[in-house]
Coordinates of C-alpha atoms in Angstrom, one line a residue:
M1 CA -4.7 10.6 7.9
K2 CA -1.7 12.1 9.7
K3 CA -0.7 10.9 13.0
L4 CA 0.6 12.4 15.9
I5 CA 4.6 11.8 16.5
I6 CA 4.7 10.4 20.0
P7 CA 8.0 11.0 21.8
F8 CA 10.5 7.9 21.4
L9 CA 10.7 7.5 25.3
A10 CA 6.9 7.0 25.5
I11 CA 7.1 4.4 22.8
V12 CA 9.8 2.6 24.6
L13 CA 8.1 2.6 27.8
G14 CA 4.6 1.8 26.5
T15 CA 5.8 -1.3 24.6
T16 CA 6.3 -3.0 27.7
S17 CA 3.5 -5.4 29.3
C18 CA 1.3 -3.8 31.9
E19 CA 2.6 -6.4 34.2
S20 CA 6.0 -4.3 34.3
Y21 CA 4.2 -1.4 35.6
L22 CA 2.9 -3.4 38.4
D23 CA 6.1 -5.1 39.5
I24 CA 7.3 -4.6 43.0
N25 CA 10.9 -4.2 42.0
Q26 CA 10.6 -1.1 40.1
D27 CA 13.4 -0.1 37.6
P28 CA 14.9 3.2 38.8
N29 CA 14.9 4.3 35.0
A30 CA 11.2 3.6 34.4
P31 CA 8.2 5.2 35.7
S32 CA 6.6 4.1 38.9
E33 CA 3.0 2.9 39.1
D34 CA 1.8 6.1 40.5
N35 CA 3.4 7.8 37.6
V36 CA 2.0 5.7 34.7
T37 CA -0.3 8.0 32.3
A38 CA -2.5 7.0 29.7
D39 CA 0.1 8.9 27.3
L40 CA 2.6 6.0 28.0
V41 CA 0.4 3.2 28.1
F42 CA -1.7 3.8 25.1
P43 CA 0.9 3.2 22.4
A44 CA 1.6 -0.4 24.0
A45 CA -2.1 -1.4 23.8
E46 CA -2.1 -0.1 20.1
M47 CA 1.1 -1.7 18.9
N48 CA 0.0 -5.0 20.5
L49 CA -3.1 -5.0 18.9
A50 CA -1.7 -4.0 15.4
S51 CA 0.9 -6.7 15.6
S52 CA -1.5 -9.4 16.4
Y53 CA -4.6 -8.2 14.5
G54 CA -2.2 -7.3 11.5
N55 CA -0.2 -10.2 11.1
F56 CA -1.6 -13.4 12.6
F57 CA -5.2 -12.6 12.0
R58 CA -4.5 -11.4 8.5
I59 CA -2.8 -14.5 7.7
L60 CA -5.1 -17.1 8.9
G61 CA -8.1 -15.1 7.7
G62 CA -6.6 -15.1 4.2
Y63 CA -6.2 -18.8 3.9
Y64 CA -9.6 -19.7 5.8
S65 CA -11.6 -17.4 3.2
Q66 CA -9.5 -18.7 0.3
Q67 CA -7.7 -15.3 -0.5
Y68 CA -4.4 -17.0 0.2
A69 CA -2.9 -20.4 -0.8
H70 CA 0.4 -21.8 0.0
S71 CA 3.6 -21.5 -1.8
F72 CA 5.9 -24.3 -3.3
G73 CA 7.8 -26.3 -0.9
T74 CA 6.9 -24.6 2.7
S75 CA 5.0 -25.7 5.3
N76 CA 4.5 -22.8 7.6
Y77 CA 0.8 -22.2 7.1
L78 CA 0.0 -25.6 5.3
D79 CA -2.4 -26.4 8.1
Y80 CA -4.2 -23.1 7.5
S81 CA -4.5 -24.0 3.8
Q82 CA -6.2 -27.3 4.9
F83 CA -8.8 -25.3 7.1
T84 CA -7.2 -26.5 10.2
I85 CA -5.2 -25.0 13.5
S86 CA -3.9 -26.4 16.5
A87 CA -4.5 -25.1 20.1
T88 CA -0.9 -24.0 20.2
R89 CA -1.0 -22.0 16.9
S90 CA -2.7 -19.2 18.4
S91 CA -1.4 -19.2 21.9
G92 CA 1.0 -16.3 21.4
T93 CA -1.5 -14.1 19.9
Y94 CA -4.0 -15.0 22.3
T95 CA -1.5 -14.2 25.0
Q96 CA -0.6 -10.9 23.7
L97 CA -4.3 -9.8 23.2
T98 CA -5.4 -10.8 26.7
S99 CA -2.2 -10.0 28.7
R100 CA -1.0 -7.0 27.0
V101 CA -3.6 -5.3 24.9
L102 CA -6.7 -5.6 27.1
K103 CA -4.8 -5.2 30.3
N104 CA -3.1 -2.0 29.2
L105 CA -6.5 -0.7 27.9
E106 CA -8.0 -1.3 31.4
I107 CA -5.3 0.6 33.0
I108 CA -6.1 3.4 30.6
R109 CA -9.7 2.9 31.2
E110 CA -9.4 3.1 35.0
K111 CA -7.1 6.1 35.0
A112 CA -9.4 8.1 32.7
T113 CA -12.3 7.3 35.0
E114 CA -10.6 8.5 37.8
S115 CA -9.8 11.9 36.1
E116 CA -13.2 11.8 34.2
D117 CA -11.2 12.0 31.0
W118 CA -14.0 10.6 28.8
G119 CA -12.3 11.2 25.5
T120 CA -9.5 9.0 26.5
Y121 CA -11.9 6.3 28.2
L122 CA -13.9 6.4 24.7
A123 CA -10.8 5.7 22.9
A124 CA -9.5 2.9 25.3
T125 CA -13.0 1.3 25.4
T126 CA -13.4 1.3 21.7
L127 CA -10.0 -0.5 21.2
R128 CA -11.1 -3.0 24.1
V129 CA -14.4 -3.6 22.2
F130 CA -12.8 -4.3 19.2
T131 CA -10.3 -6.8 20.7
Y132 CA -13.0 -8.7 22.5
Q133 CA -15.1 -8.7 19.4
A134 CA -12.1 -10.1 17.5
L135 CA -11.6 -12.7 20.3
V136 CA -15.2 -14.1 20.0
D137 CA -15.2 -13.9 16.3
A138 CA -12.0 -16.2 16.3
Y139 CA -12.8 -18.6 19.1
G140 CA -16.5 -18.3 19.7
E141 CA -16.3 -18.1 23.4
T142 CA -13.8 -16.0 25.8
P143 CA -13.4 -15.0 29.4
Y144 CA -14.9 -11.6 29.8
T145 CA -17.0 -11.4 33.1
E146 CA -14.1 -12.7 35.1
A147 CA -11.3 -11.6 32.9
L148 CA -8.4 -9.3 33.7
D149 CA -8.7 -9.9 37.7
L150 CA -5.2 -10.6 38.6
A151 CA -6.5 -12.6 41.8
N152 CA -8.4 -14.8 39.3
T153 CA -6.0 -17.3 37.4
A154 CA -8.9 -19.3 36.2
P155 CA -11.6 -17.3 34.5
H156 CA -14.6 -19.0 33.3
Y157 CA -15.3 -18.6 29.5
D158 CA -18.5 -16.5 28.6
E159 CA -20.6 -17.6 25.7
G160 CA -20.1 -15.2 22.6
A161 CA -23.6 -13.8 23.1
T162 CA -22.9 -12.6 26.5
V163 CA -19.6 -10.8 25.4
Y164 CA -21.2 -9.1 22.5
A165 CA -23.9 -8.0 24.9
G166 CA -21.3 -6.7 27.4
I167 CA -19.2 -4.8 24.9
L168 CA -22.3 -3.1 23.2
A169 CA -23.3 -1.9 26.5
E170 CA -19.7 -0.8 27.1
L171 CA -19.7 1.1 23.8
N172 CA -23.0 2.7 24.3
D173 CA -21.8 3.9 27.8
A174 CA -18.5 5.2 26.7
L175 CA -20.4 7.2 23.6
S176 CA -22.9 8.7 26.2
K177 CA -19.8 9.9 28.2
A178 CA -17.9 11.6 25.4
T179 CA -18.5 14.5 23.2
P180 CA -16.7 15.8 20.0
S181 CA -14.7 18.2 22.0
S182 CA -13.5 15.7 24.8
T183 CA -9.7 15.5 24.9
V184 CA -7.9 12.2 24.0
S185 CA -4.7 11.1 25.4
A186 CA -1.8 10.8 22.6
N187 CA -2.2 7.9 20.4
F188 CA -1.0 6.5 17.0
L189 CA -4.5 5.8 15.4
F190 CA -5.9 9.5 15.1
G191 CA -3.3 11.5 17.0
T192 CA -5.9 14.3 17.1
P193 CA -6.4 15.9 20.4
T194 CA -10.3 15.7 20.5
A195 CA -12.6 12.6 20.3
T196 CA -14.5 13.5 17.0
E197 CA -13.0 10.7 14.9
W198 CA -13.0 8.2 17.9
I199 CA -16.8 8.8 18.0
Q200 CA -17.1 8.0 14.5
F201 CA -14.9 5.2 14.7
A202 CA -16.9 3.6 17.7
N203 CA -20.2 4.3 15.8
S204 CA -19.0 2.4 12.7
L205 CA -17.7 -0.5 15.0
K206 CA -21.3 -0.4 16.9
L207 CA -22.7 -1.0 13.2
K208 CA -20.4 -3.9 12.8
I209 CA -21.3 -5.5 16.0
L210 CA -25.2 -4.9 15.4
M211 CA -25.1 -6.2 11.9
R212 CA -23.1 -9.2 12.6
V213 CA -25.7 -10.4 15.4
S214 CA -28.7 -9.2 13.2
K215 CA -29.4 -12.6 11.6
V216 CA -29.7 -14.3 15.3
Q217 CA -31.1 -11.4 17.3
D218 CA -33.7 -8.7 16.9
V219 CA -31.6 -5.5 16.9
K220 CA -33.6 -3.5 14.4
A221 CA -34.5 -0.6 16.7
E222 CA -30.8 0.0 17.6
L223 CA -29.9 -0.2 14.0
D224 CA -32.5 2.3 13.2
Q225 CA -31.4 4.7 15.6
L226 CA -27.6 4.3 14.8
V227 CA -28.2 4.7 11.0
A228 CA -30.5 7.7 11.4
E229 CA -27.5 9.5 13.5
N230 CA -25.2 8.9 10.5
N231 CA -22.2 9.6 12.2
F232 CA -19.8 6.9 10.9
A233 CA -15.8 7.1 10.0
T234 CA -15.6 9.0 6.9
E235 CA -12.0 7.6 6.4
D236 CA -10.6 4.3 6.7
V237 CA -9.5 3.7 10.3
S238 CA -6.0 2.3 10.4
W239 CA -2.4 2.6 11.5
D240 CA -1.0 4.0 8.0
D241 CA 2.0 6.1 9.0
V242 CA 3.6 4.8 12.1
W243 CA 5.8 2.3 10.6
T244 CA 9.6 2.3 9.7
N245 CA 11.8 0.3 7.6
E246 CA 13.3 -1.4 10.5
S247 CA 13.3 -4.5 12.2
G248 CA 10.4 -4.5 15.1
K249 CA 9.2 -1.3 13.6
A250 CA 7.7 -2.3 10.2
S251 CA 4.2 -3.1 9.4
P252 CA 3.6 -6.4 11.1
F253 CA 2.6 -8.5 7.9
F254 CA 5.2 -7.1 5.9
Q255 CA 7.8 -8.1 8.6
E256 CA 6.7 -11.4 9.0
E257 CA 6.2 -12.6 5.5
F258 CA 8.3 -10.1 3.4
A259 CA 11.2 -8.5 5.3
T260 CA 14.8 -9.9 5.2
Y261 CA 15.5 -8.3 8.7
F262 CA 16.1 -11.8 10.1
G263 CA 18.0 -13.2 7.0
S264 CA 14.9 -15.2 5.8
T265 CA 13.9 -15.4 2.3
Q266 CA 11.3 -18.0 2.4
I267 CA 8.1 -17.3 0.7
N268 CA 4.8 -18.8 2.1
V269 CA 1.8 -16.7 1.2
I270 CA 0.5 -16.6 -2.4
A271 CA -2.9 -15.6 -4.0
N272 CA -5.5 -18.3 -4.1
I273 CA -7.1 -19.2 -7.4
A274 CA -10.7 -18.7 -6.1
L275 CA -9.8 -15.0 -5.7
M276 CA -7.4 -14.5 -8.2
Q277 CA -9.8 -16.1 -11.0
T278 CA -12.8 -14.1 -9.7
M279 CA -11.0 -11.0 -10.0
L280 CA -9.4 -11.6 -13.3
A281 CA -12.8 -12.8 -14.8
S282 CA -14.4 -9.4 -14.2
D283 CA -11.1 -7.4 -15.2
D284 CA -11.2 -6.1 -11.6
G285 CA -8.8 -3.0 -11.3
R286 CA -8.0 -3.9 -7.8
V287 CA -6.2 -7.1 -8.5
G288 CA -3.2 -5.0 -9.3
A289 CA -3.4 -3.3 -6.2
F290 CA -3.7 -6.4 -4.0
F291 CA -1.2 -8.7 -5.7
A292 CA 1.9 -8.6 -7.8
K293 CA 2.5 -10.4 -10.9
N294 CA 4.6 -13.4 -11.4
A295 CA 8.0 -13.8 -12.6
S296 CA 6.3 -14.1 -16.2
G297 CA 4.2 -10.8 -16.0
E298 CA 0.9 -12.8 -15.2
Y299 CA -1.7 -13.0 -12.3
K300 CA -1.8 -16.7 -11.1
G301 CA -3.3 -18.4 -7.9
G302 CA -2.5 -21.7 -6.4
V303 CA -4.7 -24.3 -4.7
S304 CA -5.6 -24.6 -1.2
G305 CA -4.4 -27.9 0.7
T306 CA -1.2 -28.3 -0.7
N307 CA 2.2 -26.5 -1.1
F308 CA 3.2 -27.9 -4.5
S309 CA 6.4 -29.5 -3.2
T310 CA 6.6 -32.3 -5.9
S311 CA 5.9 -29.8 -8.6
N312 CA 8.5 -29.2 -11.4
T313 CA 6.7 -26.5 -12.9
Y314 CA 4.5 -24.7 -10.2
Q315 CA 7.3 -23.3 -8.1
S316 CA 7.0 -19.9 -6.0
T317 CA 7.9 -17.8 -8.9
Y318 CA 4.8 -19.2 -10.9
F319 CA 2.4 -17.7 -8.6
S320 CA 1.3 -13.9 -7.4
R321 CA 2.2 -12.6 -4.1
P322 CA 0.2 -10.4 -1.8
I323 CA 1.6 -6.7 -2.4
A324 CA 3.3 -5.5 1.0
S325 CA 5.4 -2.8 2.0
Y326 CA 7.1 -1.9 5.4
N327 CA 4.6 1.1 5.8
M328 CA 1.4 -0.7 4.8
P329 CA -1.5 0.1 6.8
V330 CA -3.1 -2.2 9.5
Y331 CA -6.7 -1.6 8.9
L332 CA -9.4 -1.7 11.8
I333 CA -12.3 -0.8 9.6
T334 CA -12.7 0.8 6.3
V335 CA -15.4 3.1 4.8
A336 CA -16.2 0.0 2.4
E337 CA -17.2 -2.2 5.0
T338 CA -19.3 0.3 6.7
E339 CA -21.1 1.1 3.2
F340 CA -21.6 -2.9 2.7
F341 CA -23.1 -3.0 6.1
L342 CA -25.4 0.0 5.3
A343 CA -26.2 -1.7 2.3
E344 CA -27.3 -4.9 3.9
Y345 CA -29.2 -2.8 6.4
Y346 CA -31.4 -1.0 3.8
A347 CA -31.8 -4.5 1.7
R348 CA -33.4 -6.0 4.8
Y349 CA -35.2 -3.2 6.6
G350 CA -35.5 -0.2 4.0
S351 CA -35.6 0.2 0.2
S352 CA -33.7 -1.4 -2.7
S353 CA -32.7 1.9 -4.0
D354 CA -31.1 2.9 -0.9
A355 CA -29.4 -0.5 -0.6
E356 CA -28.0 -0.1 -4.2
A357 CA -27.0 3.5 -3.5
H358 CA -24.7 2.2 -0.6
Y359 CA -23.4 -1.1 -2.3
Q360 CA -22.2 1.2 -5.2
A361 CA -20.6 3.6 -2.5
A362 CA -19.0 0.4 -1.1
I363 CA -17.3 -0.7 -4.1
E364 CA -16.4 2.8 -4.8
A365 CA -14.6 3.2 -1.4
S366 CA -12.9 -0.1 -1.8
F367 CA -11.6 1.2 -5.1
N368 CA -10.5 4.2 -3.6
T369 CA -8.8 2.5 -1.0
A370 CA -6.9 0.5 -3.1
G371 CA -6.0 3.3 -5.5
A372 CA -7.6 1.6 -8.4
T373 CA -10.2 2.7 -11.2
G374 CA -13.1 0.7 -12.9
A375 CA -15.7 0.5 -9.8
E376 CA -18.5 1.5 -11.9
D377 CA -17.9 -1.1 -14.4
V378 CA -18.0 -3.9 -11.4
Y379 CA -21.1 -2.8 -9.8
T380 CA -22.7 -1.7 -13.3
N381 CA -21.8 -4.6 -15.4
Q382 CA -20.0 -7.5 -13.4
Y383 CA -21.9 -7.4 -10.2
P384 CA -25.0 -5.2 -10.4
W385 CA -27.1 -4.9 -7.4
D386 CA -29.7 -7.6 -7.1
Q387 CA -32.2 -7.4 -4.3
A388 CA -33.4 -10.8 -4.7
N389 CA -29.9 -12.0 -4.0
Y390 CA -28.6 -9.2 -2.1
E391 CA -26.4 -11.4 0.4
K392 CA -24.8 -13.1 -2.4
V393 CA -23.7 -9.9 -4.5
I394 CA -22.7 -8.4 -1.1
G395 CA -20.9 -11.3 0.1
I396 CA -18.8 -11.8 -3.0
Q397 CA -18.0 -8.1 -3.2
K398 CA -17.2 -7.8 0.4
W399 CA -14.9 -10.9 0.1
I400 CA -12.9 -9.2 -2.6
A401 CA -12.8 -5.9 -1.3
L402 CA -11.5 -7.2 2.2
S403 CA -8.8 -9.5 0.5
G404 CA -6.3 -6.5 0.3
V405 CA -7.1 -4.8 3.6
N406 CA -8.5 -7.1 6.3
N407 CA -8.8 -10.9 5.5
F408 CA -9.7 -11.7 9.1
E409 CA -13.0 -9.7 8.4
A410 CA -13.4 -11.4 5.1
W411 CA -13.4 -15.0 7.0
C412 CA -15.9 -13.5 9.5
E413 CA -18.3 -12.2 7.0
L414 CA -17.9 -15.5 4.8
R415 CA -19.1 -17.4 7.8
R416 CA -22.1 -15.1 8.3
L417 CA -23.4 -14.4 4.9
K418 CA -22.5 -17.8 3.6
Y419 CA -21.0 -16.2 0.3
P420 CA -19.1 -17.1 -1.5
E421 CA -20.5 -20.5 -1.7
F422 CA -18.8 -23.7 -2.4
G423 CA -18.9 -25.1 -6.0
S424 CA -19.1 -28.6 -6.9
V425 CA -15.3 -28.6 -8.3
T426 CA -12.8 -29.7 -5.6
G427 CA -9.1 -28.5 -5.2
A428 CA -7.9 -32.0 -6.2
Q429 CA -9.7 -31.7 -9.4
I430 CA -8.2 -28.5 -10.1
Y431 CA -4.7 -29.6 -9.3
N432 CA -3.7 -33.3 -9.2
V433 CA -0.6 -33.8 -6.8
G434 CA 0.2 -37.0 -8.2
N435 CA 1.0 -36.2 -11.7
D436 CA 1.6 -32.3 -11.2
D437 CA -1.6 -31.6 -13.4
F438 CA -2.8 -28.2 -13.0
K439 CA -6.5 -27.4 -14.7
P440 CA -7.3 -23.9 -13.5
E441 CA -10.0 -23.7 -16.0
L442 CA -12.0 -26.1 -14.2
Y443 CA -12.6 -23.4 -11.3
V444 CA -15.9 -21.9 -11.3
V445 CA -15.7 -18.0 -10.8
G446 CA -17.1 -16.6 -7.5
T447 CA -17.0 -19.9 -5.6
L448 CA -14.9 -21.8 -3.0
Y449 CA -13.7 -25.2 -3.2
T450 CA -12.8 -28.3 -0.9
P451 CA -8.9 -28.0 -0.2
I452 CA -7.0 -31.0 -1.8
Q453 CA -6.3 -32.1 1.7
V454 CA -8.9 -30.8 4.2
N455 CA -9.5 -30.8 8.0
S456 CA -11.2 -34.2 8.4
D457 CA -13.4 -32.6 11.1
L458 CA -15.1 -30.4 8.5
G459 CA -15.2 -32.6 5.5
A460 CA -16.0 -31.5 1.9
G461 CA -17.6 -28.1 1.2
K462 CA -17.3 -26.6 4.4
I463 CA -15.4 -23.7 5.9
L464 CA -13.6 -23.6 9.3
Q465 CA -15.9 -22.0 11.9
R466 CA -13.8 -21.3 14.9
L467 CA -10.2 -21.4 16.2
R468 CA -9.5 -23.9 19.0
Y469 CA -9.0 -22.8 22.6
A470 CA -5.4 -21.4 22.9
E471 CA -3.3 -23.8 24.7
S472 CA -1.7 -21.2 26.7
S473 CA -5.2 -21.0 28.5
T474 CA -6.2 -24.4 28.3
S475 CA -2.9 -25.8 29.9
R476 CA -3.2 -23.7 33.1
N477 CA -7.3 -22.9 33.3
P478 CA -9.3 -25.8 34.7
N479 CA -12.5 -23.5 33.8
V480 CA -11.9 -23.8 29.9
P481 CA -14.9 -25.4 28.4
A482 CA -14.8 -28.7 26.4
T483 CA -13.5 -28.1 23.0
K484 CA -16.0 -27.7 20.4
P485 CA -16.0 -29.1 16.6
D486 CA -14.1 -27.1 14.1
S487 CA -17.7 -27.3 12.4
A488 CA -19.6 -25.5 14.9
P489 CA -20.3 -21.9 14.2
V490 CA -19.9 -19.1 16.7
F491 CA -23.2 -17.8 17.8
W492 CA -23.8 -15.2 15.2
A493 CA -23.2 -17.6 12.3
Q494 CA -25.7 -20.1 13.5

């Protein structure tokens, strides 16, 4: 979808954190606090969210869901590959989301409330809800009821269920205030002057929230009403044509892992054998859209838990890398995700025929996003609808579909649906580090496997369930709760 071109001055001013707007010593060339408008602040909130969600969250999600493995000789994300993470690893992203995204969005919400600008209020609230959901999905608990109060430097952490209840109420309130004709401040996501697409995005997000809690809470009545309204996003929601091939302006994942703006040519992220072999086994047309062939013109995936540093054969050129470009979209939610949620809804509460129709529509939508062909073969011959095992077929197909667009969501849904499952074959059996013996034929299609070296707090056959509370918060907030085990599920995955 086309985006509004926002004046360069607004981009520059918007990309500072909100603290600069509230600084007592005002820059004479910067807007005063009284003159700050939503048009100036909105791009800052969007781009900070895009850079965190489209880079750090994408990368860790890809490793934790075994869509990515680690390349020869490097160690940047080897800990992710082993299903672990330290409290310091996410500190920068946590600070960016809480201090830049959420605080900027709160400025917009306050100004929109003062002027009764309910379209802008809905847009800012939708991104706020999206951000808080991501924080809960990553950490399990996060400051919410006491967050964003500048006078409170030690906010208590709220339970994930409390945050979910709060953001759902916020979303409902914002939806009740806005109409399709409500105006919206200039923004990168849609760019259109009215709230029609923001309402659809908010409804798709609401569906995701309700479905995510639906296995631990009774939300059928809310789901029934939302599904009956049937006003979801009809196109993928993404920042897609706002990037340029320049340092600091390229799509975040590309800039982090593929660009040479900073002189680095290091290769870290490669395809994982689990995802790659599963896609190849069904001759999935999306594989070429999601991954590049290796130096020999083949698709090859690596093994979690090692970086092949002692190998003479399996070096970086042996494996396939994700396809990335400077203008690749940062997806917030896709049509395929919505259709998968609807398939699950009907499988659980409605008819199998409706569930199958949405399941097929989800796969079609995923192929459309990828620009690939062959969806019908996947849902007819390779992974046909199976009402008795609907979570398995949805889980595996959602895992594949999200591997090229939103790896963080793949990790979330893997924890919730529990598919793909772990097989009996381990990473150490697939690749013997000691004698450089690679046996990809041992991998069982459609399963996960225990990494060669794995987080000792998890053990064999378990996925990482949460991130450790960020050190940027724990080092200065005495109200941070005791660290929970890496194996402790967030509330909706229990």
